[in-house]
Every structure is written in structure tokens, then in C-alpha cells.
mmCIF file of C-alpha atoms in Angstrom:
data_model
loop_
_atom_site.group_PDB
_atom_site.id
_atom_site.type_symbol
_atom_site.label_atom_id
_atom_site.label_comp_id
_atom_site.label_asym_id
_atom_site.label_seq_id
_atom_site.Cartn_x
_atom_site.Cartn_y
_atom_site.Cartn_z
ATOM 1 C CA UNK A 78 0.000 0.000 0.000
ATOM 2 C CA UNK A 79 2.846 2.341 0.768
ATOM 3 C CA UNK A 80 4.235 1.563 -2.673
ATOM 4 C CA UNK A 81 1.245 3.151 -4.307
ATOM 5 C CA UNK A 82 1.262 6.395 -2.170
ATOM 6 C CA UNK A 83 3.445 8.326 -4.575
ATOM 7 C CA UNK A 84 1.108 7.472 -7.376
ATOM 8 C CA UNK A 85 -1.756 9.114 -5.560
ATOM 9 C CA UNK A 86 0.351 12.150 -4.810
ATOM 10 C CA UNK A 87 1.362 12.349 -8.443
ATOM 11 C CA UNK A 88 -2.264 12.123 -9.476
ATOM 12 C CA UNK A 89 -3.105 14.939 -7.036
ATOM 13 C CA UNK A 90 -0.340 17.131 -8.410
ATOM 14 C CA UNK A 91 -1.340 16.353 -11.942
ATOM 15 C CA UNK A 92 -4.894 17.364 -11.062
ATOM 16 C CA UNK A 93 -3.711 20.571 -9.392
ATOM 17 C CA UNK A 94 -1.492 21.423 -12.347
ATOM 18 C CA UNK A 95 -4.306 20.642 -14.747
ATOM 19 C CA UNK A 96 -6.616 22.913 -12.816
ATOM 20 C CA UNK A 97 -4.000 25.673 -12.788
ATOM 21 C CA UNK A 98 -3.356 25.267 -16.532
ATOM 22 C CA UNK A 99 -7.058 25.251 -17.203
ATOM 23 C CA UNK A 100 -7.515 28.387 -15.109
ATOM 24 C CA UNK A 101 -4.569 30.064 -16.829
ATOM 25 C CA UNK A 102 -5.988 29.128 -20.222
ATOM 26 C CA UNK A 103 -9.389 30.501 -19.281
ATOM 27 C CA UNK A 104 -7.799 33.676 -17.962
ATOM 28 C CA UNK A 105 -5.747 34.066 -21.128
ATOM 29 C CA UNK A 106 -8.794 33.439 -23.290
ATOM 30 C CA UNK A 107 -10.788 36.006 -21.280
ATOM 31 C CA UNK A 108 -7.976 38.550 -21.567
ATOM 32 C CA UNK A 109 -7.642 37.895 -25.285
ATOM 33 C CA UNK A 110 -11.403 38.283 -25.764
ATOM 34 C CA UNK A 111 -11.448 41.460 -23.678
ATOM 35 C CA UNK A 112 -8.460 42.848 -25.597
ATOM 36 C CA UNK A 113 -10.217 42.081 -28.840
ATOM 37 C CA UNK A 114 -13.338 43.871 -27.640
ATOM 38 C CA UNK A 115 -11.272 46.865 -26.419
ATOM 39 C CA UNK A 116 -9.381 47.014 -29.700
ATOM 40 C CA UNK A 117 -12.708 46.841 -31.549
ATOM 41 C CA UNK A 118 -14.139 49.674 -29.444
ATOM 42 C CA UNK A 119 -10.981 51.748 -29.997
ATOM 43 C CA UNK A 120 -11.141 51.100 -33.707
ATOM 44 C CA UNK A 121 -14.834 52.141 -33.785
ATOM 45 C CA UNK A 122 -14.019 55.271 -31.759
ATOM 46 C CA UNK A 123 -11.219 56.209 -34.153
ATOM 47 C CA UNK A 124 -13.541 55.670 -37.105
ATOM 48 C CA UNK A 125 -16.241 57.810 -35.466
ATOM 49 C CA UNK A 126 -13.694 60.513 -34.628
ATOM 50 C CA UNK A 127 -12.383 60.471 -38.195
ATOM 51 C CA UNK A 128 -15.945 60.636 -39.523
ATOM 52 C CA UNK A 129 -16.714 63.530 -37.172
ATOM 53 C CA UNK A 130 -13.640 65.374 -38.384
ATOM 54 C CA UNK A 131 -14.797 64.874 -41.965
ATOM 55 C CA UNK A 132 -18.305 66.069 -41.121
ATOM 56 C CA UNK A 133 -16.836 69.078 -39.319
ATOM 57 C CA UNK A 134 -14.957 69.999 -42.491
ATOM 58 C CA UNK A 135 -18.133 69.574 -44.524
ATOM 59 C CA UNK A 136 -20.006 71.720 -41.980
ATOM 60 C CA UNK A 137 -17.400 74.484 -42.263
ATOM 61 C CA UNK A 138 -17.751 74.340 -46.043
ATOM 62 C CA UNK A 139 -21.539 74.535 -45.767
ATOM 63 C CA UNK A 140 -21.253 77.466 -43.354
ATOM 64 C CA UNK A 141 -18.999 79.296 -45.818
ATOM 65 C CA UNK A 142 -21.426 78.579 -48.663
ATOM 66 C CA UNK A 143 -24.341 79.714 -46.482
ATOM 67 C CA UNK A 144 -22.512 82.968 -45.665
ATOM 68 C CA UNK A 145 -21.872 83.534 -49.386
ATOM 69 C CA UNK A 146 -25.534 82.843 -50.209
ATOM 70 C CA UNK A 147 -26.598 85.202 -47.391
ATOM 71 C CA UNK A 148 -24.428 88.002 -48.815
ATOM 72 C CA UNK A 149 -25.838 87.346 -52.287
ATOM 73 C CA UNK A 150 -29.380 87.393 -50.886
ATOM 74 C CA UNK A 151 -28.703 90.747 -49.172
ATOM 75 C CA UNK A 152 -27.422 92.167 -52.479
ATOM 76 C CA UNK A 153 -30.517 90.883 -54.269
ATOM 77 C CA UNK A 154 -32.811 92.370 -51.596
ATOM 78 C CA UNK A 155 -30.999 95.732 -51.841
ATOM 79 C CA UNK A 156 -31.326 95.691 -55.624
ATOM 80 C CA UNK A 157 -35.000 94.752 -55.301
ATOM 81 C CA UNK A 158 -35.550 97.683 -52.925
ATOM 82 C CA UNK A 159 -33.938 100.042 -55.453
ATOM 83 C CA UNK A 160 -36.130 98.621 -58.205
ATOM 84 C CA UNK A 161 -39.228 99.167 -56.049
ATOM 85 C CA UNK A 162 -38.267 102.818 -55.543
ATOM 86 C CA UNK A 163 -37.715 103.236 -59.294
ATOM 87 C CA UNK A 164 -41.065 101.569 -59.982
ATOM 88 C CA UNK A 165 -42.789 103.913 -57.494
ATOM 89 C CA UNK A 166 -41.195 106.947 -59.157
ATOM 90 C CA UNK A 167 -42.236 105.669 -62.592
ATOM 91 C CA UNK A 168 -45.805 105.109 -61.367
ATOM 92 C CA UNK A 169 -45.877 108.656 -59.952
ATOM 93 C CA UNK A 170 -44.647 110.066 -63.269
ATOM 94 C CA UNK A 171 -47.302 108.057 -65.138
ATOM 95 C CA UNK A 172 -50.036 109.378 -62.818
ATOM 96 C CA UNK A 173 -48.777 112.945 -63.330
ATOM 97 C CA UNK A 174 -48.681 112.434 -67.112
ATOM 98 C CA UNK A 175 -52.237 111.061 -67.048
ATOM 99 C CA UNK A 176 -53.373 114.083 -65.028
ATOM 100 C CA UNK A 177 -51.710 116.437 -67.527
ATOM 101 C CA UNK A 178 -53.315 114.518 -70.387
ATOM 102 C CA UNK A 179 -56.694 114.987 -68.702
ATOM 103 C CA UNK A 180 -56.055 118.726 -68.397
ATOM 104 C CA UNK A 181 -55.029 118.892 -72.064
ATOM 105 C CA UNK A 182 -58.193 117.046 -73.088
ATOM 106 C CA UNK A 183 -60.288 119.477 -71.021
ATOM 107 C CA UNK A 184 -58.552 122.455 -72.663
ATOM 108 C CA UNK A 185 -59.085 120.938 -76.099
ATOM 109 C CA UNK A 186 -62.772 120.579 -75.308
ATOM 110 C CA UNK A 187 -62.945 124.229 -74.170
ATOM 111 C CA UNK A 188 -61.215 125.319 -77.384
ATOM 112 C CA UNK A 189 -63.641 123.244 -79.434
ATOM 113 C CA UNK A 190 -66.603 124.839 -77.653
ATOM 114 C CA UNK A 191 -65.133 128.321 -78.206
ATOM 115 C CA UNK A 192 -64.536 127.546 -81.878
ATOM 116 C CA UNK A 193 -68.141 126.472 -82.211
ATOM 117 C CA UNK A 194 -69.298 129.700 -80.555
ATOM 118 C CA UNK A 195 -67.045 131.778 -82.815
ATOM 119 C CA UNK A 196 -68.402 130.003 -85.875
ATOM 120 C CA UNK A 197 -71.918 130.618 -84.608
ATOM 121 C CA UNK A 198 -71.164 134.318 -84.056
ATOM 122 C CA UNK A 199 -69.606 134.596 -87.503
ATOM 123 C CA UNK A 200 -72.701 133.038 -88.999
ATOM 124 C CA UNK A 201 -74.960 135.481 -87.139
ATOM 125 C CA UNK A 202 -72.764 138.423 -88.142
ATOM 126 C CA UNK A 203 -72.774 137.288 -91.756
ATOM 127 C CA UNK A 204 -76.548 137.006 -91.629
ATOM 128 C CA UNK A 205 -76.810 140.490 -90.110
ATOM 129 C CA UNK A 206 -74.443 141.853 -92.726
ATOM 130 C CA UNK A 207 -76.522 140.347 -95.479
ATOM 131 C CA UNK A 208 -79.648 141.719 -93.852
ATOM 132 C CA UNK A 209 -78.070 145.185 -93.654
ATOM 133 C CA UNK A 210 -76.988 144.964 -97.268
ATOM 134 C CA UNK A 211 -80.471 143.906 -98.328
ATOM 135 C CA UNK A 212 -81.973 146.831 -96.449
ATOM 136 C CA UNK A 213 -79.562 149.430 -97.707
ATOM 137 C CA UNK A 214 -82.009 150.249 -100.441
ATOM 138 C CA UNK A 215 -84.660 150.937 -97.812
ATOM 139 C CA UNK A 216 -82.441 153.252 -95.760
ATOM 140 C CA UNK A 217 -82.239 156.727 -97.166
ATOM 141 C CA UNK A 218 -79.420 159.021 -96.310
ATOM 142 C CA UNK A 219 -80.302 162.460 -95.139
ATOM 143 C CA UNK A 220 -78.917 165.558 -96.701
ATOM 144 C CA UNK A 221 -76.907 166.175 -93.530
ATOM 145 C CA UNK A 222 -73.195 165.574 -93.950
ATOM 146 C CA UNK A 223 -71.634 162.465 -92.357
ATOM 147 C CA UNK A 224 -69.918 162.981 -88.979
ATOM 148 C CA UNK A 225 -66.355 161.731 -88.664
ATOM 149 C CA UNK A 226 -65.380 160.855 -85.106
ATOM 150 C CA UNK A 227 -61.925 159.871 -83.906
ATOM 151 C CA UNK A 228 -61.588 157.085 -81.348
ATOM 152 C CA UNK A 229 -62.953 158.264 -78.019
ATOM 153 C CA UNK A 230 -66.108 159.011 -76.028
ATOM 154 C CA UNK A 231 -68.834 161.387 -77.237
ATOM 155 C CA UNK A 232 -72.150 162.719 -75.934
ATOM 156 C CA UNK A 233 -75.200 162.872 -78.200
ATOM 157 C CA UNK A 234 -76.674 166.377 -78.209
ATOM 158 C CA UNK A 235 -73.281 167.899 -77.465
ATOM 159 C CA UNK A 236 -70.746 166.306 -79.843
ATOM 160 C CA UNK A 237 -73.243 164.901 -82.368
ATOM 161 C CA UNK A 238 -76.883 165.573 -83.100
ATOM 162 C CA UNK A 239 -79.644 163.252 -81.925
ATOM 163 C CA UNK A 240 -80.439 161.407 -85.167
ATOM 164 C CA UNK A 241 -80.601 157.966 -86.662
ATOM 165 C CA UNK A 242 -77.145 157.002 -87.914
ATOM 166 C CA UNK A 243 -75.339 154.375 -89.917
ATOM 167 C CA UNK A 244 -72.063 153.772 -88.075
ATOM 168 C CA UNK A 245 -69.113 152.422 -90.064
ATOM 169 C CA UNK A 246 -65.378 152.140 -89.560
ATOM 170 C CA UNK A 247 -63.109 154.758 -91.111
ATOM 171 C CA UNK A 248 -60.521 152.166 -92.128
ATOM 172 C CA UNK A 249 -59.562 150.403 -88.934
ATOM 173 C CA UNK A 250 -61.551 147.836 -86.980
ATOM 174 C CA UNK A 251 -62.626 148.172 -83.388
ATOM 175 C CA UNK A 252 -65.447 148.224 -80.849
ATOM 176 C CA UNK A 253 -68.395 150.576 -81.216
ATOM 177 C CA UNK A 254 -70.524 150.935 -78.053
ATOM 178 C CA UNK A 255 -73.494 153.167 -77.221
ATOM 179 C CA UNK A 256 -74.982 153.677 -73.718
ATOM 180 C CA UNK A 257 -78.226 155.433 -72.901
ATOM 181 C CA UNK A 258 -78.261 158.446 -70.606
ATOM 182 C CA UNK A 259 -79.265 156.005 -67.841
ATOM 183 C CA UNK A 260 -76.215 153.796 -68.498
ATOM 184 C CA UNK A 261 -78.085 151.028 -70.306
ATOM 185 C CA UNK A 262 -76.195 149.300 -73.126
ATOM 186 C CA UNK A 263 -77.839 150.076 -76.476
ATOM 187 C CA UNK A 264 -75.171 149.071 -79.012
ATOM 188 C CA UNK A 265 -72.143 146.771 -78.760
ATOM 189 C CA UNK A 266 -70.653 145.964 -82.149
ATOM 190 C CA UNK A 267 -67.328 145.277 -83.822
ATOM 191 C CA UNK A 268 -66.971 147.365 -86.962
ATOM 192 C CA UNK A 269 -64.642 146.772 -89.891
ATOM 193 C CA UNK A 270 -63.257 143.227 -89.414
ATOM 194 C CA UNK A 271 -63.990 139.620 -90.289
ATOM 195 C CA UNK A 272 -65.478 139.225 -86.817
ATOM 196 C CA UNK A 273 -67.672 142.314 -87.072
ATOM 197 C CA UNK A 274 -69.994 144.140 -89.468
ATOM 198 C CA UNK A 275 -69.335 146.785 -92.087
ATOM 199 C CA UNK A 276 -71.968 149.147 -90.613
ATOM 200 C CA UNK A 277 -74.572 149.351 -87.904
ATOM 201 C CA UNK A 278 -77.817 151.360 -87.883
ATOM 202 C CA UNK A 279 -78.865 152.838 -84.529
ATOM 203 C CA UNK A 280 -80.828 155.680 -82.939
ATOM 204 C CA UNK A 281 -78.704 158.288 -81.136
ATOM 205 C CA UNK A 282 -80.934 159.856 -78.502
ATOM 206 C CA UNK A 283 -80.216 162.972 -76.476
ATOM 207 C CA UNK A 284 -77.777 162.201 -73.675
ATOM 208 C CA UNK A 285 -76.519 158.889 -75.131
ATOM 209 C CA UNK A 286 -72.803 158.184 -74.749
ATOM 210 C CA UNK A 287 -70.859 156.841 -77.738
ATOM 211 C CA UNK A 288 -67.577 155.003 -77.168
ATOM 212 C CA UNK A 289 -65.422 153.971 -80.113
ATOM 213 C CA UNK A 290 -61.941 152.384 -80.152
ATOM 214 C CA UNK A 291 -61.298 153.433 -83.773
ATOM 215 C CA UNK A 292 -62.149 156.358 -86.055
ATOM 216 C CA UNK A 293 -65.849 156.119 -86.980
ATOM 217 C CA UNK A 294 -68.108 157.700 -89.590
ATOM 218 C CA UNK A 295 -71.687 158.399 -88.577
ATOM 219 C CA UNK A 296 -73.879 158.885 -91.626
ATOM 220 C CA UNK A 297 -77.372 160.329 -90.864
ATOM 221 C CA UNK A 298 -80.200 158.207 -92.261
ATOM 222 C CA UNK A 299 -83.996 158.357 -92.130
#
């Protein structure tokens, strides 16, 4: 029995050594696995850091591009503001031109109305002239000599006799006006022009006032 004691001891030592080797192997395997995991995490961290650095560069580029676009947008907005001011000025000028055009149209209409009135007056004067000419045969001149008056103001009964006269221009044209002694307008004619008549027949009563802007001939008639 004592001869087999060393065998048992050897078996115990072999078991102990086996356990130690097994534990060492397990420890080494755990360390190797942990190192692998740590190396993997470090590698992932480096990749993430590198990616972040790349993204940071891209971000700086985008920020620079954004700043450039912002400056361009400000220039466009400034130009647009200038264009709006120019458009407002142009609109104001157009409104002013339209107002002036309206005034011109109104003046043209006034001129047209005046032309129509002048034509109407000319027609009436022509008719009166024809009527006077047609009645000349009915009007008989008196034996009294015609009265030549310069331009001025005259009183009937003092400067000329109270008679019926045919008033005509002595060469020039002008206004021939007669007021009664009470200031009432009796005659208002233009003598000796295209706008007036060649002569005008009227009654000169005592106290009437004759005003003439040109030399006039008063011929007494019946």
C-alpha cells in the first residue's frame, strides 16, 4: 500500500497542475477576448472621430457657402428695394402724365366749344351783314353831312346831333358801343373786321354816350 502512495500524490499534483493550466488558459482566453473587444471599441471610436472630423470639415464648407448665399441674398434684396423705388417713381410720373393729359383734353374741349361759338357768331354776323346789305335800299341818307369821329367818347346832343345814324369804320376795326343816358347798353358791335360788321344802324338819342376804339363815320339816315 505504501508503494502506491506516490502514485496518488502524483495524481493529485497532476490534477492541481491541470486545474491551474485550465484556469490560466481561461484567464488568457478572457484577456484575449477582452483585448479584442477593447481594440474593436478603440477602432470604432477612431472611425467615429475620423468621420466627425470629416463632417466638421463639410459643416465648415456649408457654413462658408451659407454665408456667401446670405451676402448674395442681401445684395438681391438691396437691388429689389432700389427697383421698387424706381417703380414707385415711374408710377408717380405716369399718374402725373395722365393728369396732364386729362387737363389737355379738357382744354381741347374748351377750345372746341369756343370755336363752335365763334363760328356761330360769324354766322350770325354774316346774316346780319346780309340783312343790312339787303336793307340798304330801304335806308335813305339824309342831306346832312356824315360825322367823322376819332376814337374816343362822345355825348349825343353835345358832340353829335340826336339822329338815326349808320355807323361804319373809317378804315380800322374796333369796338363801337353806345350807352343810354341812364347807363343802359344800347349798341355793342365790332366794326370793320372779319369778326364784325361793315356798318350798324342805330338811334342816337339825347344824352346817349358813344364810345369807339377806332375812327368812326356816322352817316345820318332816315
